[in-house]
Every structure is written in structure tokens, then in C-alpha cells.
PDB file of C-alpha atoms in Angstrom:
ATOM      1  CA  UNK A 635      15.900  -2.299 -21.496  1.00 57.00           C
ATOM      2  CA  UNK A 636      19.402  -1.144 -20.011  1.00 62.00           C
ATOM      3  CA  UNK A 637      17.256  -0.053 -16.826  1.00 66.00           C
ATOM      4  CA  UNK A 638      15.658  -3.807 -16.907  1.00 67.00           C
ATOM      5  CA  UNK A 639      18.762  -5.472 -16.437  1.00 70.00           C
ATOM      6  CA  UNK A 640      19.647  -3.243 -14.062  1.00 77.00           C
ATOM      7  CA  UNK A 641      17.030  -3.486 -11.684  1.00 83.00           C
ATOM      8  CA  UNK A 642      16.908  -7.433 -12.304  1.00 79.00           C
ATOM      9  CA  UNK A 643      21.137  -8.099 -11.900  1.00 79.00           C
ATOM     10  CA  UNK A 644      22.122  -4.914  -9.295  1.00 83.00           C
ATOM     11  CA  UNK A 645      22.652  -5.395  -5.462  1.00 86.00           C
ATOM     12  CA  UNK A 646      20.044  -3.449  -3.468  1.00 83.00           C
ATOM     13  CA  UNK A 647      22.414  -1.102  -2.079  1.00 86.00           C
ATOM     14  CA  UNK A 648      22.911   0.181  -5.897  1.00 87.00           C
ATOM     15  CA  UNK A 649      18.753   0.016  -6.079  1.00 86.00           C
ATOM     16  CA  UNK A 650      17.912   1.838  -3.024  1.00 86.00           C
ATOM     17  CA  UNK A 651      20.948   4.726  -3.721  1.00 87.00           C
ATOM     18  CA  UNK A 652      19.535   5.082  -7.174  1.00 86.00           C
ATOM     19  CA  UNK A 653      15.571   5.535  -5.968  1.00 88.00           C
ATOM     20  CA  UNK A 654      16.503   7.582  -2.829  1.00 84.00           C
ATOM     21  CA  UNK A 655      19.289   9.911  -3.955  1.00 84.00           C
ATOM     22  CA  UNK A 656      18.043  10.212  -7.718  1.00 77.00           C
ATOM     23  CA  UNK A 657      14.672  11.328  -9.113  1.00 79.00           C
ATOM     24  CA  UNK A 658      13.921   8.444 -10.508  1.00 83.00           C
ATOM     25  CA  UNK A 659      10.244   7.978 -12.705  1.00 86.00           C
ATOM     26  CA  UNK A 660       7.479   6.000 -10.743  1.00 89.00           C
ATOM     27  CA  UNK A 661       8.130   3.054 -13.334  1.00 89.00           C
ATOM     28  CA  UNK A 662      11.484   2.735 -12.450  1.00 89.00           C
ATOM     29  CA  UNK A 663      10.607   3.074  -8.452  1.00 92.00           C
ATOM     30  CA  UNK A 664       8.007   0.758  -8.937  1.00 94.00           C
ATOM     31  CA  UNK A 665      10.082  -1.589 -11.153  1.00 92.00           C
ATOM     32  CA  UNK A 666      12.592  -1.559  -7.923  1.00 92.00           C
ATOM     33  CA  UNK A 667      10.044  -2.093  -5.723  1.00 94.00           C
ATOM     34  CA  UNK A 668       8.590  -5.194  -6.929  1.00 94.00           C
ATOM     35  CA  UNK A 669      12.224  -6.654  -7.210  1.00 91.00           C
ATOM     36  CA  UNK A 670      13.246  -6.150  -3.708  1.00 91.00           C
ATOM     37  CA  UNK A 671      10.167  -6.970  -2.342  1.00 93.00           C
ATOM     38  CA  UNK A 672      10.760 -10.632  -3.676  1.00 92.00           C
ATOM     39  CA  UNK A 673      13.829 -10.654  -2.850  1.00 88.00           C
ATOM     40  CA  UNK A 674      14.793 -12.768   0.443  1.00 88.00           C
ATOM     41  CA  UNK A 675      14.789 -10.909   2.874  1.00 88.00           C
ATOM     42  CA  UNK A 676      12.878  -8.006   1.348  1.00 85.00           C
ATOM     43  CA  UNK A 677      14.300  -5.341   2.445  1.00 83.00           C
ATOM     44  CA  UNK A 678      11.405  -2.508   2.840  1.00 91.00           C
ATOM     45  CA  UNK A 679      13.390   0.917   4.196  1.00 90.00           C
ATOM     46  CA  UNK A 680      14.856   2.408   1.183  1.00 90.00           C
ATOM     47  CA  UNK A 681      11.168   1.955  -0.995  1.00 93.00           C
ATOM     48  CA  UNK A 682       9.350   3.842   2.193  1.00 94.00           C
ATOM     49  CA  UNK A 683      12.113   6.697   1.708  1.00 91.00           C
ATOM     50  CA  UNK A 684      11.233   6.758  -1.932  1.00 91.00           C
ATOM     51  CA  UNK A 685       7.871   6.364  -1.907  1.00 95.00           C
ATOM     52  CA  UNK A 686       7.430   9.455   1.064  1.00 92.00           C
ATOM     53  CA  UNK A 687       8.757  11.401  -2.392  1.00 91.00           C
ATOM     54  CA  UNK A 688       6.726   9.708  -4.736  1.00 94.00           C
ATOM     55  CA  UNK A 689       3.027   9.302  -3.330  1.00 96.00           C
ATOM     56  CA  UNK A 690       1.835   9.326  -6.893  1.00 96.00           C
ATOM     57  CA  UNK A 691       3.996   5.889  -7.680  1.00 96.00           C
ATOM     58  CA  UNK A 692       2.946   4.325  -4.200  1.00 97.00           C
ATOM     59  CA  UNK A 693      -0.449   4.827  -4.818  1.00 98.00           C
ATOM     60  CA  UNK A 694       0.117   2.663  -8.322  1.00 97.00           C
ATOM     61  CA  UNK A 695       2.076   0.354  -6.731  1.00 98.00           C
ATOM     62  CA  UNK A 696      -0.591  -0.639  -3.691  1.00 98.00           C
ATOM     63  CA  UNK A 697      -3.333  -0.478  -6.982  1.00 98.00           C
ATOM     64  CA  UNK A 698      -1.597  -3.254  -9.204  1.00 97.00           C
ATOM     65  CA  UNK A 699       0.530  -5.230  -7.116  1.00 98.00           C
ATOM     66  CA  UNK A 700      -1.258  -7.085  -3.909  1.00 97.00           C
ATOM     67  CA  UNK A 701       1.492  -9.615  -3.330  1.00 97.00           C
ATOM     68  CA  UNK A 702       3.906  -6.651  -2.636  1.00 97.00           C
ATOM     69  CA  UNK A 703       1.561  -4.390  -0.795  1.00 96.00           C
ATOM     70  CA  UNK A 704       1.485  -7.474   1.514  1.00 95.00           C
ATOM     71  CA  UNK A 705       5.105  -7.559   1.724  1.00 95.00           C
ATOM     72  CA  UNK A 706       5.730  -4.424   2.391  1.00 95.00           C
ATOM     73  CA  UNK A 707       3.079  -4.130   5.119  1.00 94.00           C
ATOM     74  CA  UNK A 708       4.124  -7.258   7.000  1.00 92.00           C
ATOM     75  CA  UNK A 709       8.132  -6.398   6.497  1.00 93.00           C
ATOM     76  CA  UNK A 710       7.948  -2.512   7.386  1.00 91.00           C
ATOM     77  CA  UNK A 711       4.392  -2.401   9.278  1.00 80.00           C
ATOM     78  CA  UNK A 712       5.865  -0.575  12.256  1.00 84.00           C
ATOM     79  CA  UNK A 713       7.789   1.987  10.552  1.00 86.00           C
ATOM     80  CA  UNK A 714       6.512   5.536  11.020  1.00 93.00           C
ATOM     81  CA  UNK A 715       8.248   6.004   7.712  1.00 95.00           C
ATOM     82  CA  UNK A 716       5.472   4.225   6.086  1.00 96.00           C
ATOM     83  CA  UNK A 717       2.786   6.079   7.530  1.00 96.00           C
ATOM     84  CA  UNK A 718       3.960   8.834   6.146  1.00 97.00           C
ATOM     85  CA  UNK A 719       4.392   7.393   2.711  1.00 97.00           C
ATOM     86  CA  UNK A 720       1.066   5.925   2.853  1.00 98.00           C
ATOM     87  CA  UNK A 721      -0.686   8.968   3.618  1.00 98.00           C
ATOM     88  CA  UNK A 722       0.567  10.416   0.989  1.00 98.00           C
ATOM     89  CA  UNK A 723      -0.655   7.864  -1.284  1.00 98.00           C
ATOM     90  CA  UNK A 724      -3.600   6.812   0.318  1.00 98.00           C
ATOM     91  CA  UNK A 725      -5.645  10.320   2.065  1.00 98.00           C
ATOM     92  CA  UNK A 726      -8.556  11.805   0.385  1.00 97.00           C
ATOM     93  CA  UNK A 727      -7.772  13.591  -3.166  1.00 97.00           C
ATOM     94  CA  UNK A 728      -4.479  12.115  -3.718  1.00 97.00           C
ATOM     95  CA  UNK A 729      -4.309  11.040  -6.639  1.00 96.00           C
ATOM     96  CA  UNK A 730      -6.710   9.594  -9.360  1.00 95.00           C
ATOM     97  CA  UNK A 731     -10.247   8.357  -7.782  1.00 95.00           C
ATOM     98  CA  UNK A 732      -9.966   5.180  -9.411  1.00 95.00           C
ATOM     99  CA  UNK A 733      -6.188   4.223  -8.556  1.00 97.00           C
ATOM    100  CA  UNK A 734      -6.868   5.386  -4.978  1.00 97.00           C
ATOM    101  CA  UNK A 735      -9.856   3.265  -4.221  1.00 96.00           C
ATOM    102  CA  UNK A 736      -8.087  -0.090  -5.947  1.00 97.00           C
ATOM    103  CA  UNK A 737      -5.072   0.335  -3.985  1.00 98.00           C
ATOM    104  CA  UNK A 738      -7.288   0.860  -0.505  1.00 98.00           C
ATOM    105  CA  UNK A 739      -9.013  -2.206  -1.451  1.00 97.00           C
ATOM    106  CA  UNK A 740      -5.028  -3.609  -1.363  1.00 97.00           C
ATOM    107  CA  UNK A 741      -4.065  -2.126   1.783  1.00 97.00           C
ATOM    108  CA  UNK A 742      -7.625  -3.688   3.204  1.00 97.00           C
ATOM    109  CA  UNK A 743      -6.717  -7.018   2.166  1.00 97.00           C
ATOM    110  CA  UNK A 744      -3.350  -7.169   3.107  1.00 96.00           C
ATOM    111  CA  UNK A 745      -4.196  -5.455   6.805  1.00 96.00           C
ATOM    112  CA  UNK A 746      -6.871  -7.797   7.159  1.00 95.00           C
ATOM    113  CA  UNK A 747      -4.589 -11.135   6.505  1.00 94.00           C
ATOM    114  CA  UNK A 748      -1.543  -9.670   8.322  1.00 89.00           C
ATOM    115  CA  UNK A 749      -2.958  -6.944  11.147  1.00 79.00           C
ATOM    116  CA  UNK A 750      -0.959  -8.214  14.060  1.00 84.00           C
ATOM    117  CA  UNK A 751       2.280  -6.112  12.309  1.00 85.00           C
ATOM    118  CA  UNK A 752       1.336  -3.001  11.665  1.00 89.00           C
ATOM    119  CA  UNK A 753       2.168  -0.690  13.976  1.00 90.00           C
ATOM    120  CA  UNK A 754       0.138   2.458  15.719  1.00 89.00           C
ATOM    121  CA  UNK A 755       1.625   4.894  13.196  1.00 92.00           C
ATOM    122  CA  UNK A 756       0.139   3.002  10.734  1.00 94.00           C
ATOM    123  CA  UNK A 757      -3.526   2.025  12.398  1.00 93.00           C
ATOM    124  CA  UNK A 758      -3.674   5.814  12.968  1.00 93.00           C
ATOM    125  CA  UNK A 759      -3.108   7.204   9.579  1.00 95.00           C
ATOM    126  CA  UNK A 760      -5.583   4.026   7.798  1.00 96.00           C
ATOM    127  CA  UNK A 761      -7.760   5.079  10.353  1.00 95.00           C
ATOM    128  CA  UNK A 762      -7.868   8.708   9.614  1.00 96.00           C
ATOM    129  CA  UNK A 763      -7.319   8.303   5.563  1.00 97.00           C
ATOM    130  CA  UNK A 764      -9.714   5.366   4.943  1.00 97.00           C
ATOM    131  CA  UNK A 765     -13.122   7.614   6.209  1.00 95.00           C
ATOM    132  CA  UNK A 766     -14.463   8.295   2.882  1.00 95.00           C
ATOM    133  CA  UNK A 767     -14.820   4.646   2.993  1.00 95.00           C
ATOM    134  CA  UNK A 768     -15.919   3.368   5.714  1.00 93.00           C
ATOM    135  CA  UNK A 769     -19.484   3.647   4.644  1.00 93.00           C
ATOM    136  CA  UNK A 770     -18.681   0.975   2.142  1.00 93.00           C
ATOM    137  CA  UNK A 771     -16.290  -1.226   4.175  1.00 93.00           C
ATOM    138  CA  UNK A 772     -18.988  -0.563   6.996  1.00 91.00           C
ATOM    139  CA  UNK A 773     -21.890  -2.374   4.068  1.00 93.00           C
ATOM    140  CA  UNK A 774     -19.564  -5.255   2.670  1.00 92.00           C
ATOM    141  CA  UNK A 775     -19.316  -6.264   6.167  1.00 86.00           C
ATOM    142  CA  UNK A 776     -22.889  -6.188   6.188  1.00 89.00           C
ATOM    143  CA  UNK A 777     -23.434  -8.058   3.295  1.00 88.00           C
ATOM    144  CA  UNK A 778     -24.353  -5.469   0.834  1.00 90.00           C
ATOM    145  CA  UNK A 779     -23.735  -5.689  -3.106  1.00 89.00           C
ATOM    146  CA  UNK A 780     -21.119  -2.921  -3.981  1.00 91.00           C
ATOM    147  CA  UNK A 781     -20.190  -1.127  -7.235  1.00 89.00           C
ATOM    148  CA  UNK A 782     -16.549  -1.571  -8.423  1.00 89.00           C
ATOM    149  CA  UNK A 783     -13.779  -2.353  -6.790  1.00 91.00           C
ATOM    150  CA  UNK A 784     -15.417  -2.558  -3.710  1.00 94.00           C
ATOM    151  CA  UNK A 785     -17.883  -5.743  -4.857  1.00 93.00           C
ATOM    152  CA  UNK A 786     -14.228  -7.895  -4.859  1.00 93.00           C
ATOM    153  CA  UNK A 787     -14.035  -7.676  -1.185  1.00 94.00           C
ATOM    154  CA  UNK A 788     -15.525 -10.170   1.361  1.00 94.00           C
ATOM    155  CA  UNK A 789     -17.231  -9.619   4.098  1.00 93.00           C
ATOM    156  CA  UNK A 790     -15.252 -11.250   6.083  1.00 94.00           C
ATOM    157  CA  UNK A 791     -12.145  -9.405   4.718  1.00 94.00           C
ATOM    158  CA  UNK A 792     -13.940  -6.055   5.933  1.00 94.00           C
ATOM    159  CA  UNK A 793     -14.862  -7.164   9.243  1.00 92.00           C
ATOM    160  CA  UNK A 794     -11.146  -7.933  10.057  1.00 94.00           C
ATOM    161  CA  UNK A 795      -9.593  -4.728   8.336  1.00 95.00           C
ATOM    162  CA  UNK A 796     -12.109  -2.309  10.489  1.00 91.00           C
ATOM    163  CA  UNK A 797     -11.346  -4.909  13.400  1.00 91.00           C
ATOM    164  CA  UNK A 798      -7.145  -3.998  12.853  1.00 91.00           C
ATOM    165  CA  UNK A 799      -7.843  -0.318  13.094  1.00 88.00           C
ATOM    166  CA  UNK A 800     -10.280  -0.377  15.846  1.00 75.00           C
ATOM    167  CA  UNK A 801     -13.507   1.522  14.141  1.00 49.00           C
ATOM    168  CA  UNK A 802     -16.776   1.536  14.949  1.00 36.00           C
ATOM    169  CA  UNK A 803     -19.139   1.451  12.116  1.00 35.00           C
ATOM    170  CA  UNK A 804     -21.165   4.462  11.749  1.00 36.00           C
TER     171      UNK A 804
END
């Protein structure tokens, strides 16, 4: 509870010191996270840092919270910084199966509504890390029903996330 006041009261300086410098659990990370990313202006740096360490806590954080995925992609979308962390969230393996393919269908959403700000860092490693699902983004675009997670995403929604990276449908 000490930690919840913390994170709540504390100026992000003191927030981004304690989850870059300190080894921190992925709550607490992700408890930071969610602050400063509604925060005005979010400020984005000091979570990529963090989350380059912990790829296990970015990967929960992209799962449950879509509002702040979409922050963080719009405020730090050219940052080669977060292609790093991402990968290490998001490429094949990493991670629990399940987690992994509810926070793609995150990142999907949130490239698809804001894919003029991410930069070529970024496209490439989506690009690269998203193949064991293309098949599936390739068929919601097509109209196909989908098992879980992937029969919450829209066609549409598919159609403009492949669009952002530039694939071709195989």
C-alpha cells in the first residue's frame, strides 16, 4: 500500500529512477507505467528503458492495458528504444502463448488507429515478430471466424495494421 501511494503522489523523475536504476517487480513497473502514461504529457522514455529489462512485464502490460499500449505507441513510436523493448516482449516464444497473442492483438489495434507514428525501427521489428500471425491477421481481413483472441478483431482493424507495416498477405 506504501508502494501505492507512492506511485500515485511521486514526481516522475522519482518513478523513472526507481524502475530504471532498481529491480523493481513487473507489478510495480507496470503500476508506474499506467500512471505516467496518463499523466499529461506522458512521458514514455524511462518505461522503454525499463521495459528493454523487463520483456516479461511489457508483454503483460500490452495484454491488459489497450489505452496505454496506445499511449505509449503514439508518444514513443519512433524510438528505437522501443523496438527493442517490444521485441523482447512481443517475438515468437517470449513469454506465455496466451499473454503474447492478447497483447499482439493490442499492439494491432493501437498500430492500426495510430500508424502514421511509429517509426521504421518499429514497422521492422512488428514486421519480423508478428509472422506467426499473419496467417490469422491475413483471414480476419478476409472475413474469416477466428478462435480466441483473434475473433475480437475487425477486419477492418487488420487490413490497416498489415497496411502500417507494409505486408503482403501470404
Amino acid at each position: 500500500e506504501e508502494w501505492d501511494g507512492l506511485v500515485g503522489g511521486a514526481p516522475m523523475s522519482v518513478l523513472a529512477a526507481l524502475i530504471t536504476l532498481g529491480r523493481p517487480s513487473s507489478l510495480f513497473v507496470n503500476r508506474v507505467a499506467v500512471e505516467a502514461l496518463n499523466r499529461e504529457p506522458p512521458d514514455p522514455r524511462p518505461l522503454v528503458l525499463a521495459y528493454d529489462a523487463f520483456p516479461g512485464a511489457f508483454q503483460q502490460l500490452l495484454a491488459e492495458h489497450p489505452r496505454e499500449t496506445g499511449v505509449l505507441l503514439t508518444t514513443a513510436g519512433d524510438d528505437e528504444a522501443l523496438a527493442a523493448a517490444l521485441h523482447g516482449a512481443l517475438r515468437p516464444g517470449s513469454g506465455a502463448d496466451g499473454l503474447r497473442e492478447r497483447a499482439w492483438l493490442n499492439v494491432v489495434r493501437a498500430v492500426a488507429a495510430h500508424d502514421d507514428v511509429l517509426g521504421s525501427a518499429v514497422r521492422l521489428v512488428l514486421a519480423e515478430d508478428v509472422t506467426p500471425y499473419t496467417g490469422k491477421l491475413t483471414q480476419t481481413r478476409d472475413g474469416a471466424q477466428l478462435s480466441s483472441p483473434w475473433d475480437r478483431l475487425d477486419a477492418d482493424t487488420a487490413a490497416r495494421f498489415l497496411g502500417a507495416l507494409r505486408l503482403r498477405s501470404r
